[in-house]
Each structure stands twice: as structure tokens, then as C-alpha cells.
């Protein structure tokens, strides 16, 4: 053991679908370096103590969004959380509100389906011909949606959201923020299609503005703002379809 | 992570490739840590339902003669009623401040050609409106106008 190491106890949730009826806790004593993040300790356990531990990670620089877990009850990116900010015992569990495949690995299939349901791509009524050149966008137009495009789909917001916990069909913060990002894009013409989705059951109007998604976002995106802006846009779109000639269509 | 969340929370539409453990609720939900303010915010709805019923009773008594109205006023003077209205006032202020804090960021960058005013202007406007309505209602209820 080199200088600078201290010991911490990691209480990690374990679940083997072939053997365990339900998740259980397992403790590990880990010699930690002062510079370590939570993920480093999990990798140490995997490499040196218990090779059966399963957890997801990839980039180690808070970009890929793979290593989200509950650390001492809070949804966190484990590659971003310095161990020095925790006490002698660190409790690591899989992200709340998600089914658990194994140990710290959650099932993200439902999340992926929600992401695609908001049509997260640029929709054009008519594609530009190549000779017409690129679609231009001013810095001011980019600024309108840029923060929502910083989402890394780490799912921490779903884990913190009390509405997701209570209403499983809720589309959720990241998916709505992603859809809203495209609706705000000056090159996009699909806002009306997305507003149809947003006016459906279990979408923007299920949000009760707890703001927890924004609080836990490691990339400082503001999904709560996106969801509530999308609410207003969906209402305006619906109201204009009632009062404007031809439902507001050009 | 000691309690099950809704067993189908975030479940995919097709069965998974393997058996999964059900989703768990966050440890602190609903009364701990970060969830306390949200839960209190929602619980104040109970206060508004009761206040609404009391207001309906008061309006009903207005149409039932002076004796009924005086009885309503008398009922509102007891300690329980004063205490309840005090709690409701605290709840209303808490909800107002929390809602006003979130309101500016819920405005889209633009609605057609219209852009929302700057956030400080929205906030000042909301508080001015709230205080204005409160003052007007207080004057009316104190008999200052009618």
C-alpha cells in the first residue's frame, strides 16, 4: 500500500438474475487514493477484489453518460464524483426508477424507446437540394436550443424525477428536452408533429415541475425548463389550431 | 433503495433478454432531502381544497341572510380556524415563491415573433401583481370599498 491511501467501505448493490430473488447489499473494503473518483473504486473492486461485479462505464470524463448510479442515495455520474467528498462508507446502487439487469447495470430499453418517440431529428417538409447550399443558422438561433443539446442521456434525471417514480409511462425529462431541442431548432419544421406527441397522455402535462431533473443534471442542462416550455408551446399550438384559419397551417 | 417503485416503471414494451429486478424508488422519496420541498409543494393542494370549500360555504351563507353570514364570521374567530388560515397563508406564500422562481424559465425563447421580457422583469411583474391583488382584496374584505 503506497502513501496517500486510506480505506473506505463500499456498500454495493448486487443482483444476479440467475441466483438472487431480489437485490442484496455487499460490502467491500477498498484502499482508495485521494484523487480517485467513485468509478475508480468500483473498477478496483472489479479488478482486484471481486470480478463478478457488473457496472457500466466508458469514457471516464463525464461525456458518455454510461456510469450513472445512485451514490449515497443521489443520482451521480460515478466518473465525476471525487471520493474525497464522501465519508468512510459509500453506498452505491443502480439508478433508481429503472429495472436492474445485474448488480449496478440497469435496463435502459424503455428509456431508449421514449427517446425515439419524440422524433429527435430535424424534420423538413421539403429537403433542400444540394445546390441550394447548407441551411444557415445564426448564433442567436443556435443559442435558443444549445443548452438542451448538451444532454448526454445519462438518465440521472429519470432517477431523480418523482413523476417517473409514480407514473411509469411518463415520457420523462431527457426525452422531452431532446424533442424540445429539435422543435426550437430554426432548421426544423416538425414542431407541430412533436406537439402532437407532447399533448398525449403521460407527456409534458404529467410534469409537476419538481425541478429535480435540473438539480441532478451533470451537464447543467435544464430539462425542467424544456418540459415546461414544451407545455406552453403545445397549448399555443393547440389553441391556434382552433382559432386560426385551416388550423394555423400555412 | 428499500422500496419498490411501480413494477413497470421504465419497462420496455418488449420483454427483456433476461429477468430483471424491479425498479426501486430513490431512498429519500418522498419526505427526505431533495424531495421534501416538492412533496410539501404538492401537499399544499389539500389546504387549497379545504379553503375552497370554506369559501363556497361563506358565499352560500351570503345568500342565506345576515344571521348565517354572522355565524360564518363567528366560526372563523375560533383558534382552530385562525390557526388553519395561518398555515394556509404560509403554504400559499411558499408555493407562490417557489412557483414564481420557476416561472421565468418556463417561458419559451419566443412565441412567433414575440419574445418574453427579461427574467427579472417577469419576476418583478409577478410579485407586483401578487402584492397588488392581495392589497385590493384586503381593502375590499376590510370594508374599505363596499
mmCIF file of C-alpha atoms in Angstrom:
data_model
loop_
_atom_site.group_PDB
_atom_site.id
_atom_site.type_symbol
_atom_site.label_atom_id
_atom_site.label_comp_id
_atom_site.label_asym_id
_atom_site.label_seq_id
_atom_site.Cartn_x
_atom_site.Cartn_y
_atom_site.Cartn_z
ATOM 1 C CA UNK A 1 0.000 0.000 0.000
ATOM 2 C CA UNK A 2 1.577 3.272 -1.086
ATOM 3 C CA UNK A 3 1.358 6.511 0.851
ATOM 4 C CA UNK A 4 -1.730 8.622 0.426
ATOM 5 C CA UNK A 5 -4.153 5.693 0.507
ATOM 6 C CA UNK A 6 -6.957 5.405 3.025
ATOM 7 C CA UNK A 7 -9.649 2.787 3.406
ATOM 8 C CA UNK A 8 -13.309 3.216 2.658
ATOM 9 C CA UNK A 9 -16.153 0.762 2.877
ATOM 10 C CA UNK A 10 -18.265 0.404 -0.250
ATOM 11 C CA UNK A 11 -21.735 -0.997 0.197
ATOM 12 C CA UNK A 12 -22.676 -2.115 -3.285
ATOM 13 C CA UNK A 13 -25.993 -3.457 -4.523
ATOM 14 C CA UNK A 14 -25.622 -6.919 -6.062
ATOM 15 C CA UNK A 15 -28.171 -8.792 -8.119
ATOM 16 C CA UNK A 16 -27.656 -11.936 -10.128
ATOM 17 C CA UNK A 17 -30.831 -12.745 -12.076
ATOM 18 C CA UNK A 18 -29.884 -16.440 -12.144
ATOM 19 C CA UNK A 19 -29.447 -16.752 -8.390
ATOM 20 C CA UNK A 20 -30.946 -13.844 -6.445
ATOM 21 C CA UNK A 21 -34.631 -13.364 -5.827
ATOM 22 C CA UNK A 22 -34.029 -9.679 -5.124
ATOM 23 C CA UNK A 23 -31.094 -7.252 -4.985
ATOM 24 C CA UNK A 24 -28.855 -7.528 -1.914
ATOM 25 C CA UNK A 25 -26.039 -5.479 -0.432
ATOM 26 C CA UNK A 26 -22.391 -6.479 -0.323
ATOM 27 C CA UNK A 27 -19.601 -4.604 1.457
ATOM 28 C CA UNK A 28 -16.045 -4.152 0.226
ATOM 29 C CA UNK A 29 -13.082 -2.569 1.981
ATOM 30 C CA UNK A 30 -11.173 -0.568 -0.604
ATOM 31 C CA UNK A 31 -7.832 1.249 -0.243
ATOM 32 C CA UNK A 32 -8.588 4.498 -2.037
ATOM 33 C CA UNK A 33 -6.270 7.135 -3.428
ATOM 34 C CA UNK A 34 -7.129 10.791 -2.660
ATOM 35 C CA UNK A 35 -7.529 11.532 -6.379
ATOM 36 C CA UNK A 36 -9.938 8.702 -7.059
ATOM 37 C CA UNK A 37 -13.492 9.058 -8.257
ATOM 38 C CA UNK A 38 -16.220 6.648 -7.225
ATOM 39 C CA UNK A 39 -15.769 4.805 -10.529
ATOM 40 C CA UNK A 40 -12.088 4.170 -9.762
ATOM 41 C CA UNK A 41 -13.085 2.357 -6.596
ATOM 42 C CA UNK A 42 -15.653 0.259 -8.459
ATOM 43 C CA UNK A 43 -13.040 -0.630 -11.053
ATOM 44 C CA UNK A 44 -10.641 -1.574 -8.235
ATOM 45 C CA UNK A 45 -13.262 -3.898 -6.779
ATOM 46 C CA UNK A 46 -13.865 -5.430 -10.203
ATOM 47 C CA UNK A 47 -10.161 -5.841 -10.982
ATOM 48 C CA UNK A 48 -8.719 -6.770 -7.595
ATOM 49 C CA UNK A 49 -11.431 -7.975 -5.233
ATOM 50 C CA UNK A 50 -14.498 -9.412 -6.942
ATOM 51 C CA UNK A 51 -14.503 -9.962 -10.678
ATOM 52 C CA UNK A 52 -18.207 -10.836 -10.642
ATOM 53 C CA UNK A 53 -19.250 -7.223 -10.003
ATOM 54 C CA UNK A 54 -21.011 -5.706 -13.030
ATOM 55 C CA UNK A 55 -21.162 -1.999 -13.765
ATOM 56 C CA UNK A 56 -21.209 0.172 -16.880
ATOM 57 C CA UNK A 57 -18.623 2.776 -17.748
ATOM 58 C CA UNK A 58 -16.764 4.002 -20.781
ATOM 59 C CA UNK A 59 -15.213 7.442 -21.208
ATOM 60 C CA UNK A 60 -14.237 8.398 -17.612
ATOM 61 C CA UNK A 61 -14.711 12.068 -18.495
ATOM 62 C CA UNK A 62 -18.449 12.701 -17.930
ATOM 63 C CA UNK A 63 -19.245 12.638 -21.618
ATOM 64 C CA UNK A 64 -20.616 9.184 -22.469
ATOM 65 C CA UNK A 65 -23.268 9.057 -19.726
ATOM 66 C CA UNK A 66 -22.720 5.343 -19.046
ATOM 67 C CA UNK A 67 -21.687 5.325 -15.408
ATOM 68 C CA UNK A 68 -24.720 6.894 -13.733
ATOM 69 C CA UNK A 69 -25.508 5.274 -10.374
ATOM 70 C CA UNK A 70 -27.010 6.143 -7.017
ATOM 71 C CA UNK A 71 -24.157 7.234 -4.759
ATOM 72 C CA UNK A 72 -25.258 7.640 -1.155
ATOM 73 C CA UNK A 73 -28.822 7.919 -2.421
ATOM 74 C CA UNK A 74 -28.158 10.600 -5.049
ATOM 75 C CA UNK A 75 -28.061 10.003 -8.802
ATOM 76 C CA UNK A 76 -24.497 10.768 -9.892
ATOM 77 C CA UNK A 77 -22.022 10.121 -12.676
ATOM 78 C CA UNK A 78 -19.514 7.965 -10.809
ATOM 79 C CA UNK A 79 -16.620 9.098 -13.015
ATOM 80 C CA UNK A 80 -17.245 12.691 -11.951
ATOM 81 C CA UNK A 81 -17.700 12.284 -8.206
ATOM 82 C CA UNK A 82 -14.485 12.627 -6.158
ATOM 83 C CA UNK A 83 -14.335 10.069 -3.370
ATOM 84 C CA UNK A 84 -12.898 12.714 -1.070
ATOM 85 C CA UNK A 85 -16.332 14.284 -0.697
ATOM 86 C CA UNK A 86 -17.749 11.126 0.867
ATOM 87 C CA UNK A 87 -17.238 9.708 4.343
ATOM 88 C CA UNK A 88 -15.834 6.331 5.310
ATOM 89 C CA UNK A 89 -18.827 4.485 3.898
ATOM 90 C CA UNK A 90 -20.048 4.931 0.340
ATOM 91 C CA UNK A 91 -23.302 3.279 -0.732
ATOM 92 C CA UNK A 92 -23.503 2.546 -4.449
ATOM 93 C CA UNK A 93 -26.703 1.289 -6.040
ATOM 94 C CA UNK A 94 -28.138 1.103 -9.549
ATOM 95 C CA UNK A 95 -30.078 4.123 -10.801
ATOM 96 C CA UNK A 96 -33.457 4.376 -9.109
ATOM 97 C CA UNK A 97 -36.640 4.006 -11.180
ATOM 98 C CA UNK A 98 -35.041 1.573 -13.645
ATOM 99 C CA UNK A 99 -35.261 -2.226 -13.772
ATOM 100 C CA UNK A 100 -31.958 -3.839 -12.806
ATOM 101 C CA UNK A 101 -30.344 -6.327 -15.163
ATOM 102 C CA UNK A 102 -27.428 -7.207 -12.933
ATOM 103 C CA UNK A 103 -25.674 -5.551 -9.960
ATOM 104 C CA UNK A 104 -25.298 -1.886 -10.966
ATOM 105 C CA UNK A 105 -26.443 -2.317 -14.568
ATOM 106 C CA UNK A 106 -29.907 -1.013 -15.349
ATOM 107 C CA UNK A 107 -32.214 -1.820 -18.257
ATOM 108 C CA UNK A 108 -32.328 1.286 -20.474
ATOM 109 C CA UNK A 109 -34.533 -0.162 -23.235
ATOM 110 C CA UNK A 110 -37.626 1.711 -22.009
ATOM 111 C CA UNK A 111 -35.650 4.940 -21.938
ATOM 112 C CA UNK A 112 -34.426 4.410 -25.486
ATOM 113 C CA UNK A 113 -37.988 3.867 -26.704
ATOM 114 C CA UNK A 114 -39.036 7.110 -25.042
ATOM 115 C CA UNK A 115 -36.173 8.976 -26.706
ATOM 116 C CA UNK A 116 -37.182 7.897 -30.200
ATOM 117 C CA UNK A 117 -40.871 8.648 -29.592
ATOM 118 C CA UNK A 118 -40.213 12.416 -29.629
ATOM 119 C CA UNK A 119 -38.753 12.276 -33.168
ATOM 120 C CA UNK A 120 -35.320 13.613 -32.219
ATOM 121 C CA UNK A 121 -34.164 14.565 -35.679
ATOM 122 C CA UNK A 122 -34.624 17.540 -37.984
ATOM 123 C CA UNK A 123 -37.917 17.230 -39.831
ATOM 124 C CA UNK A 124 -38.302 19.150 -43.097
ATOM 125 C CA UNK A 125 -41.420 19.492 -45.221
ATOM 126 C CA UNK A 126 -39.133 19.575 -48.239
ATOM 127 C CA UNK A 127 -35.448 18.711 -48.254
ATOM 128 C CA UNK A 128 -33.129 21.357 -49.624
ATOM 129 C CA UNK A 129 -31.409 20.452 -52.870
ATOM 130 C CA UNK A 130 -27.629 20.216 -52.612
ATOM 131 C CA UNK A 131 -27.164 23.164 -54.958
ATOM 132 C CA UNK A 132 -29.185 25.348 -52.587
ATOM 133 C CA UNK A 133 -26.311 25.142 -50.119
ATOM 134 C CA UNK A 134 -26.339 24.464 -46.379
ATOM 135 C CA UNK A 135 -29.132 25.524 -44.054
ATOM 136 C CA UNK A 136 -27.765 28.525 -42.259
ATOM 137 C CA UNK A 137 -28.266 29.277 -38.582
ATOM 138 C CA UNK A 138 -27.311 32.429 -36.725
ATOM 139 C CA UNK A 139 -25.566 32.308 -33.306
ATOM 140 C CA UNK A 140 -28.747 33.725 -31.751
ATOM 141 C CA UNK A 141 -30.819 30.901 -33.255
ATOM 142 C CA UNK A 142 -28.287 28.355 -32.024
ATOM 143 C CA UNK A 143 -28.361 29.863 -28.532
ATOM 144 C CA UNK A 144 -32.093 29.169 -28.260
ATOM 145 C CA UNK A 145 -31.602 25.403 -28.051
ATOM 146 C CA UNK A 146 -27.900 24.833 -27.481
ATOM 147 C CA UNK A 147 -28.111 24.017 -23.781
ATOM 148 C CA UNK A 148 -30.687 21.281 -24.470
ATOM 149 C CA UNK A 149 -28.326 19.667 -26.957
ATOM 150 C CA UNK A 150 -25.720 19.163 -24.219
ATOM 151 C CA UNK A 151 -27.653 16.213 -22.745
ATOM 152 C CA UNK A 152 -25.579 13.017 -22.631
ATOM 153 C CA UNK A 153 -28.519 10.668 -21.945
ATOM 154 C CA UNK A 154 -27.081 9.562 -18.621
ATOM 155 C CA UNK A 155 -30.600 9.032 -17.221
ATOM 156 C CA UNK A 156 -29.808 10.686 -13.868
ATOM 157 C CA UNK A 157 -32.825 12.943 -14.407
ATOM 158 C CA UNK A 158 -35.145 9.925 -14.663
ATOM 159 C CA UNK A 159 -33.694 8.597 -11.461
ATOM 160 C CA UNK A 160 -34.333 11.848 -9.602
ATOM 161 C CA UNK A 161 -37.774 12.543 -11.068
ATOM 162 C CA UNK A 162 -40.634 11.826 -8.637
ATOM 163 C CA UNK A 163 -43.101 11.750 -11.531
ATOM 164 C CA UNK A 164 -41.172 8.941 -13.233
ATOM 165 C CA UNK A 165 -41.284 7.035 -9.935
ATOM 166 C CA UNK A 166 -45.052 7.411 -9.685
ATOM 167 C CA UNK A 167 -46.087 7.348 -13.335
ATOM 168 C CA UNK A 168 -44.106 4.795 -15.337
ATOM 169 C CA UNK A 169 -45.488 5.938 -18.691
ATOM 170 C CA UNK A 170 -44.185 9.484 -18.174
ATOM 171 C CA UNK A 171 -42.059 10.411 -21.169
ATOM 172 C CA UNK A 172 -39.538 11.966 -18.804
ATOM 173 C CA UNK A 173 -37.143 14.893 -18.724
ATOM 174 C CA UNK A 174 -34.377 13.874 -21.146
ATOM 175 C CA UNK A 175 -36.729 12.713 -23.915
ATOM 176 C CA UNK A 176 -38.872 15.842 -23.706
ATOM 177 C CA UNK A 177 -35.801 18.090 -23.570
ATOM 178 C CA UNK A 178 -34.454 16.349 -26.656
ATOM 179 C CA UNK A 179 -37.715 16.769 -28.565
ATOM 180 C CA UNK A 180 -37.937 20.389 -27.464
ATOM 181 C CA UNK A 181 -34.356 20.955 -28.619
ATOM 182 C CA UNK A 182 -35.340 19.964 -32.167
ATOM 183 C CA UNK A 183 -38.568 21.979 -32.063
ATOM 184 C CA UNK A 184 -36.515 25.072 -31.174
ATOM 185 C CA UNK A 185 -34.050 24.463 -33.989
ATOM 186 C CA UNK A 186 -34.502 27.078 -36.734
ATOM 187 C CA UNK A 187 -33.825 24.416 -39.424
ATOM 188 C CA UNK A 188 -36.621 22.169 -38.165
ATOM 189 C CA UNK A 189 -40.237 22.146 -39.339
ATOM 190 C CA UNK A 190 -41.519 19.317 -37.161
ATOM 191 C CA UNK A 191 -42.628 21.196 -34.036
ATOM 192 C CA UNK A 192 -46.302 20.529 -34.778
ATOM 193 C CA UNK A 193 -45.637 16.767 -35.017
ATOM 194 C CA UNK A 194 -43.806 16.797 -31.720
ATOM 195 C CA UNK A 195 -46.515 18.920 -30.103
ATOM 196 C CA UNK A 196 -48.942 16.134 -31.053
ATOM 197 C CA UNK A 197 -46.729 13.757 -29.060
ATOM 198 C CA UNK A 198 -46.421 16.233 -26.193
ATOM 199 C CA UNK A 199 -50.182 16.641 -25.939
ATOM 200 C CA UNK A 200 -50.573 12.888 -25.423
ATOM 201 C CA UNK A 201 -51.055 11.168 -22.088
ATOM 202 C CA UNK A 202 -48.010 10.826 -19.835
ATOM 203 C CA UNK A 203 -46.005 13.540 -21.519
ATOM 204 C CA UNK A 204 -45.363 17.193 -20.681
ATOM 205 C CA UNK A 205 -48.551 17.728 -18.692
ATOM 206 C CA UNK A 206 -47.648 14.954 -16.270
ATOM 207 C CA UNK A 207 -44.673 17.031 -15.108
ATOM 208 C CA UNK A 208 -45.357 18.799 -11.822
ATOM 209 C CA UNK A 209 -42.208 20.940 -12.047
ATOM 210 C CA UNK A 210 -40.322 19.335 -9.190
ATOM 211 C CA UNK A 211 -37.152 20.620 -10.875
ATOM 212 C CA UNK A 212 -35.161 17.623 -9.603
ATOM 213 C CA UNK A 213 -34.064 16.740 -13.145
ATOM 214 C CA UNK A 214 -32.320 20.089 -13.412
ATOM 215 C CA UNK A 215 -30.807 19.772 -9.945
ATOM 216 C CA UNK A 216 -29.053 16.480 -10.713
ATOM 217 C CA UNK A 217 -28.026 17.088 -14.337
ATOM 218 C CA UNK A 218 -24.226 16.688 -14.521
ATOM 219 C CA UNK A 219 -24.056 18.731 -17.741
ATOM 220 C CA UNK A 220 -26.069 21.701 -16.396
ATOM 221 C CA UNK A 221 -28.852 21.201 -18.887
ATOM 222 C CA UNK A 222 -32.210 22.482 -17.654
ATOM 223 C CA UNK A 223 -34.692 19.731 -18.591
ATOM 224 C CA UNK A 224 -37.349 21.211 -16.284
ATOM 225 C CA UNK A 225 -37.284 24.393 -18.365
ATOM 226 C CA UNK A 226 -37.570 22.364 -21.578
ATOM 227 C CA UNK A 227 -40.539 20.371 -20.292
ATOM 228 C CA UNK A 228 -42.407 23.458 -19.163
ATOM 229 C CA UNK A 229 -41.601 25.430 -22.305
ATOM 230 C CA UNK A 230 -42.886 22.463 -24.286
ATOM 231 C CA UNK A 231 -46.114 22.626 -22.252
ATOM 232 C CA UNK A 232 -46.706 26.213 -23.292
ATOM 233 C CA UNK A 233 -45.811 25.509 -26.929
ATOM 234 C CA UNK A 234 -48.193 22.528 -27.013
ATOM 235 C CA UNK A 235 -51.027 24.671 -25.625
ATOM 236 C CA UNK A 236 -50.344 27.547 -28.042
ATOM 237 C CA UNK A 237 -50.188 25.098 -30.951
ATOM 238 C CA UNK A 238 -53.500 23.524 -29.905
ATOM 239 C CA UNK A 239 -55.192 26.912 -29.335
ATOM 240 C CA UNK A 240 -54.007 28.265 -32.685
ATOM 241 C CA UNK A 241 -55.345 25.169 -34.424
ATOM 242 C CA UNK A 242 -58.773 26.062 -33.000
ATOM 243 C CA UNK A 243 -58.904 29.756 -33.831
ATOM 244 C CA UNK A 244 -56.744 30.226 -36.926
ATOM 245 C CA UNK A 245 -57.981 29.537 -40.460
ATOM 246 C CA UNK A 246 -57.114 25.997 -41.680
ATOM 247 C CA UNK A 247 -55.921 25.149 -38.168
ATOM 248 C CA UNK A 248 -52.993 27.511 -38.454
ATOM 249 C CA UNK A 249 -51.439 25.591 -41.348
ATOM 250 C CA UNK A 250 -49.584 27.773 -43.833
ATOM 251 C CA UNK B 1 -33.279 1.798 -2.024
ATOM 252 C CA UNK B 2 -35.591 -0.191 0.154
ATOM 253 C CA UNK B 3 -38.976 0.087 -1.515
ATOM 254 C CA UNK B 4 -40.230 -0.977 -4.896
ATOM 255 C CA UNK B 5 -41.268 1.723 -7.317
ATOM 256 C CA UNK B 6 -44.034 0.942 -9.749
ATOM 257 C CA UNK B 7 -43.079 -2.503 -11.030
ATOM 258 C CA UNK B 8 -43.458 -1.443 -14.647
ATOM 259 C CA UNK B 9 -41.569 1.838 -14.346
ATOM 260 C CA UNK B 10 -39.377 2.300 -17.411
ATOM 261 C CA UNK B 11 -40.102 -1.216 -18.594
ATOM 262 C CA UNK B 12 -39.591 -1.704 -22.333
ATOM 263 C CA UNK B 13 -42.618 -2.662 -24.440
ATOM 264 C CA UNK B 14 -40.989 -5.983 -25.317
ATOM 265 C CA UNK B 15 -39.827 -8.458 -22.673
ATOM 266 C CA UNK B 16 -36.164 -8.045 -21.785
ATOM 267 C CA UNK B 17 -33.498 -10.542 -22.660
ATOM 268 C CA UNK B 18 -33.156 -11.546 -19.043
ATOM 269 C CA UNK B 19 -35.038 -11.420 -15.764
ATOM 270 C CA UNK B 20 -34.684 -8.016 -14.134
ATOM 271 C CA UNK B 21 -35.133 -6.769 -10.590
ATOM 272 C CA UNK B 22 -37.969 -4.238 -10.261
ATOM 273 C CA UNK B 23 -37.100 -0.544 -10.175
ATOM 274 C CA UNK B 24 -36.504 0.951 -6.754
ATOM 275 C CA UNK B 25 -37.588 4.351 -5.520
ATOM 276 C CA UNK B 26 -34.893 6.835 -4.513
ATOM 277 C CA UNK B 27 -34.032 6.491 -0.793
ATOM 278 C CA UNK B 28 -35.200 9.943 0.123
ATOM 279 C CA UNK B 29 -38.559 9.841 -1.647
ATOM 280 C CA UNK B 30 -40.976 11.334 -0.661
ATOM 281 C CA UNK B 31 -40.141 13.204 2.552
ATOM 282 C CA UNK B 32 -36.334 13.232 2.662
ATOM 283 C CA UNK B 33 -33.679 15.535 1.290
ATOM 284 C CA UNK B 34 -34.343 16.925 -2.146
ATOM 285 C CA UNK B 35 -37.919 15.631 -2.281
ATOM 286 C CA UNK B 36 -39.192 17.440 0.819
ATOM 287 C CA UNK B 37 -39.836 20.798 -0.870
ATOM 288 C CA UNK B 38 -41.572 19.105 -3.816
ATOM 289 C CA UNK B 39 -43.767 16.965 -1.554
ATOM 290 C CA UNK B 40 -44.690 19.943 0.631
ATOM 291 C CA UNK B 41 -45.459 21.919 -2.532
ATOM 292 C CA UNK B 42 -47.871 19.205 -3.638
ATOM 293 C CA UNK B 43 -49.364 18.690 -0.173
ATOM 294 C CA UNK B 44 -50.455 22.322 -0.019
ATOM 295 C CA UNK B 45 -53.132 21.250 -2.532
ATOM 296 C CA UNK B 46 -55.036 19.804 0.441
ATOM 297 C CA UNK B 47 -55.063 23.252 2.051
ATOM 298 C CA UNK B 48 -56.496 24.808 -1.106
ATOM 299 C CA UNK B 49 -59.263 22.219 -1.363
ATOM 300 C CA UNK B 50 -60.312 22.923 2.249
ATOM 301 C CA UNK B 51 -60.002 26.695 1.709
ATOM 302 C CA UNK B 52 -62.110 26.424 -1.440
ATOM 303 C CA UNK B 53 -64.836 24.555 0.429
ATOM 304 C CA UNK B 54 -64.779 27.144 3.223
ATOM 305 C CA UNK B 55 -65.039 29.939 0.649
ATOM 306 C CA UNK B 56 -68.015 28.207 -1.008
ATOM 307 C CA UNK B 57 -69.730 27.873 2.386
ATOM 308 C CA UNK B 58 -69.108 31.574 3.042
ATOM 309 C CA UNK B 59 -70.557 32.584 -0.343
ATOM 310 C CA UNK B 60 -73.553 30.305 0.262
ATOM 311 C CA UNK B 61 -74.182 31.931 3.644
ATOM 312 C CA UNK B 62 -74.112 35.367 1.996
ATOM 313 C CA UNK B 63 -77.249 34.339 0.135
ATOM 314 C CA UNK B 64 -78.863 32.865 3.239
ATOM 315 C CA UNK B 65 -79.253 36.023 5.250
ATOM 316 C CA UNK B 66 -77.328 38.102 7.735
ATOM 317 C CA UNK B 67 -77.642 35.594 10.577
ATOM 318 C CA UNK B 68 -75.909 32.907 8.539
ATOM 319 C CA UNK B 69 -73.147 35.298 7.478
ATOM 320 C CA UNK B 70 -72.570 36.354 11.094
ATOM 321 C CA UNK B 71 -72.382 32.691 12.075
ATOM 322 C CA UNK B 72 -69.666 32.156 9.470
ATOM 323 C CA UNK B 73 -67.726 35.133 10.803
ATOM 324 C CA UNK B 74 -68.109 33.801 14.346
ATOM 325 C CA UNK B 75 -66.849 30.343 13.335
ATOM 326 C CA UNK B 76 -63.775 31.919 11.752
ATOM 327 C CA UNK B 77 -62.829 33.610 15.011
ATOM 328 C CA UNK B 78 -62.001 30.413 16.885
ATOM 329 C CA UNK B 79 -58.401 29.419 17.455
ATOM 330 C CA UNK B 80 -58.534 26.350 15.183
ATOM 331 C CA UNK B 81 -59.814 28.382 12.258
ATOM 332 C CA UNK B 82 -57.277 31.163 12.784
ATOM 333 C CA UNK B 83 -54.501 28.567 13.049
ATOM 334 C CA UNK B 84 -55.646 26.811 9.852
ATOM 335 C CA UNK B 85 -55.749 30.072 7.933
ATOM 336 C CA UNK B 86 -52.279 30.923 9.259
ATOM 337 C CA UNK B 87 -50.926 27.599 7.962
ATOM 338 C CA UNK B 88 -52.715 28.144 4.647
ATOM 339 C CA UNK B 89 -51.125 31.593 4.355
ATOM 340 C CA UNK B 90 -47.658 30.144 4.964
ATOM 341 C CA UNK B 91 -48.412 27.412 2.386
ATOM 342 C CA UNK B 92 -49.592 29.950 -0.154
ATOM 343 C CA UNK B 93 -46.503 32.128 0.282
ATOM 344 C CA UNK B 94 -44.236 29.048 0.000
ATOM 345 C CA UNK B 95 -45.960 27.892 -3.180
ATOM 346 C CA UNK B 96 -46.030 31.404 -4.638
ATOM 347 C CA UNK B 97 -42.323 31.968 -4.096
ATOM 348 C CA UNK B 98 -41.428 28.502 -5.457
ATOM 349 C CA UNK B 99 -43.707 28.884 -8.479
ATOM 350 C CA UNK B 100 -42.533 32.406 -9.261
ATOM 351 C CA UNK B 101 -38.932 31.205 -9.018
ATOM 352 C CA UNK B 102 -39.566 28.583 -11.708
ATOM 353 C CA UNK B 103 -41.927 30.623 -13.878
ATOM 354 C CA UNK B 104 -39.425 32.687 -15.907
ATOM 355 C CA UNK B 105 -37.525 29.678 -17.215
ATOM 356 C CA UNK B 106 -40.779 28.036 -18.314
ATOM 357 C CA UNK B 107 -41.210 30.726 -20.968
ATOM 358 C CA UNK B 108 -40.182 29.621 -24.465
ATOM 359 C CA UNK B 109 -37.480 31.716 -26.190
ATOM 360 C CA UNK B 110 -40.173 33.116 -28.470
ATOM 361 C CA UNK B 111 -43.807 32.667 -29.395
ATOM 362 C CA UNK B 112 -43.969 33.529 -33.070
ATOM 363 C CA UNK B 113 -42.259 36.901 -33.378
ATOM 364 C CA UNK B 114 -42.810 37.728 -29.700
ATOM 365 C CA UNK B 115 -40.040 37.270 -27.166
ATOM 366 C CA UNK B 116 -40.688 37.148 -23.406
ATOM 367 C CA UNK B 117 -39.416 40.057 -21.318
ATOM 368 C CA UNK B 118 -36.157 39.566 -19.367
ATOM 369 C CA UNK B 119 -36.436 37.236 -16.366
ATOM 370 C CA UNK B 120 -36.062 39.997 -13.728
ATOM 371 C CA UNK B 121 -38.929 41.904 -15.360
ATOM 372 C CA UNK B 122 -41.145 38.789 -15.260
ATOM 373 C CA UNK B 123 -40.301 38.250 -11.590
ATOM 374 C CA UNK B 124 -40.969 41.865 -10.606
ATOM 375 C CA UNK B 125 -44.239 41.762 -12.566
ATOM 376 C CA UNK B 126 -45.390 38.571 -10.846
ATOM 377 C CA UNK B 127 -44.621 39.877 -7.351
ATOM 378 C CA UNK B 128 -46.193 43.263 -8.125
ATOM 379 C CA UNK B 129 -49.345 41.504 -9.350
ATOM 380 C CA UNK B 130 -49.463 39.270 -6.268
ATOM 381 C CA UNK B 131 -48.985 42.145 -3.842
ATOM 382 C CA UNK B 132 -51.458 44.310 -5.768
ATOM 383 C CA UNK B 133 -54.189 41.650 -5.728
ATOM 384 C CA UNK B 134 -53.554 40.979 -2.026
ATOM 385 C CA UNK B 135 -53.820 44.670 -1.149
ATOM 386 C CA UNK B 136 -57.022 45.121 -3.209
ATOM 387 C CA UNK B 137 -58.643 42.025 -1.676
ATOM 388 C CA UNK B 138 -57.629 43.148 1.807
ATOM 389 C CA UNK B 139 -59.202 46.565 1.244
ATOM 390 C CA UNK B 140 -62.429 45.010 -0.047
ATOM 391 C CA UNK B 141 -62.600 42.453 2.787
ATOM 392 C CA UNK B 142 -61.922 45.155 5.372
ATOM 393 C CA UNK B 143 -64.904 47.105 4.055
ATOM 394 C CA UNK B 144 -62.791 49.878 2.605
ATOM 395 C CA UNK B 145 -64.575 49.959 -0.745
ATOM 396 C CA UNK B 146 -68.063 48.491 -0.418
#
